[in-house]
Amino acid sequence: MNNPVPLEYVTSFAQTNQALMQHLATALLTGSDNGANFQNYAEVAQAQQGYLQQMSTLWLGVMMEAVPSPIQPSKGDRRFAGEEWRKSSLHSFLKDSYLINTRFVNDLIERSSVDEKTRGRMRFFARQILDALSP
């Protein structure tokens, strides 16, 4: 099987995600108000479950050399309009994984228990970082 995604990439990605979730869970469960923190942890776990389902579907599609269902960029985002993003399985994987990761980060921001001003700042800084990481 000709696998366009190196195993090291998938392994590194999974390990990084696990470390991020452990860090978030530790911060949520060791705070002073454990009841509210448990609710926050449940929200993070729900977001993580959706994220892992999407990434698993994407990885399985790549491993089986199936064409994964296309994940559409946000309306007005023309970064992935080129034909190569659809023709090349590697480019398609990069696009889809970037979009899934972007949505996951934005979902975590929206679920955060901070005031609206702080959430706006988080959105701004996340957008700067995510745009810089765009393939």
GROMACS .gro file of C-alpha atoms in nm, residues 9-22 24 41-61 71 93 96-97 99-105 107-108 111:
model
   50
    9TYR     CA    1   0.351   1.241   1.137
   10VAL     CA    2   0.044   1.055   1.259
   11THR     CA    3   0.225   0.933   1.573
   12SER     CA    4   0.362   1.278   1.655
   13PHE     CA    5   0.023   1.435   1.599
   14ALA     CA    6  -0.150   1.186   1.832
   15GLN     CA    7   0.114   1.231   2.103
   16THR     CA    8   0.089   1.609   2.086
   17ASN     CA    9  -0.289   1.593   2.112
   18GLN     CA   10  -0.267   1.360   2.411
   19ALA     CA   11  -0.022   1.592   2.589
   20LEU     CA   12  -0.251   1.890   2.524
   21MET     CA   13  -0.553   1.707   2.664
   22GLN     CA   14  -0.360   1.593   2.973
   24LEU     CA   15  -0.605   2.084   3.001
   41TYR     CA   16  -1.371   1.901   3.178
   42ALA     CA   17  -1.685   1.731   3.043
   43GLU     CA   18  -1.715   2.003   2.778
   44VAL     CA   19  -1.351   1.963   2.679
   45ALA     CA   20  -1.393   1.585   2.667
   46GLN     CA   21  -1.697   1.624   2.441
   47ALA     CA   22  -1.504   1.853   2.205
   48GLN     CA   23  -1.210   1.611   2.207
   49GLN     CA   24  -1.436   1.317   2.125
   50GLY     CA   25  -1.575   1.495   1.819
   51TYR     CA   26  -1.225   1.592   1.714
   52LEU     CA   27  -1.089   1.239   1.748
   53GLN     CA   28  -1.382   1.097   1.551
   54GLN     CA   29  -1.316   1.338   1.264
   55MET     CA   30  -0.941   1.270   1.265
   56SER     CA   31  -0.995   0.894   1.286
   57THR     CA   32  -1.225   0.907   0.986
   58LEU     CA   33  -0.967   1.110   0.797
   59TRP     CA   34  -0.676   0.881   0.892
   60LEU     CA   35  -0.877   0.569   0.808
   61GLY     CA   36  -0.964   0.713   0.468
   71ILE     CA   37  -1.425   1.906   0.461
   93PHE     CA   38  -0.503   1.521   0.388
   96ASP     CA   39  -0.857   1.835   0.592
   97SER     CA   40  -0.637   1.788   0.900
   99LEU     CA   41  -0.943   2.241   0.895
  100ILE     CA   42  -1.030   1.981   1.161
  101ASN     CA   43  -0.761   2.119   1.393
  102THR     CA   44  -0.876   2.476   1.333
  103ARG     CA   45  -1.235   2.387   1.417
  104PHE     CA   46  -1.123   2.203   1.731
  105VAL     CA   47  -0.924   2.501   1.860
  107ASP     CA   48  -1.458   2.498   1.958
  108LEU     CA   49  -1.240   2.496   2.271
  111ARG     CA   50  -1.655   2.645   2.527
   0.00000   0.00000   0.00000
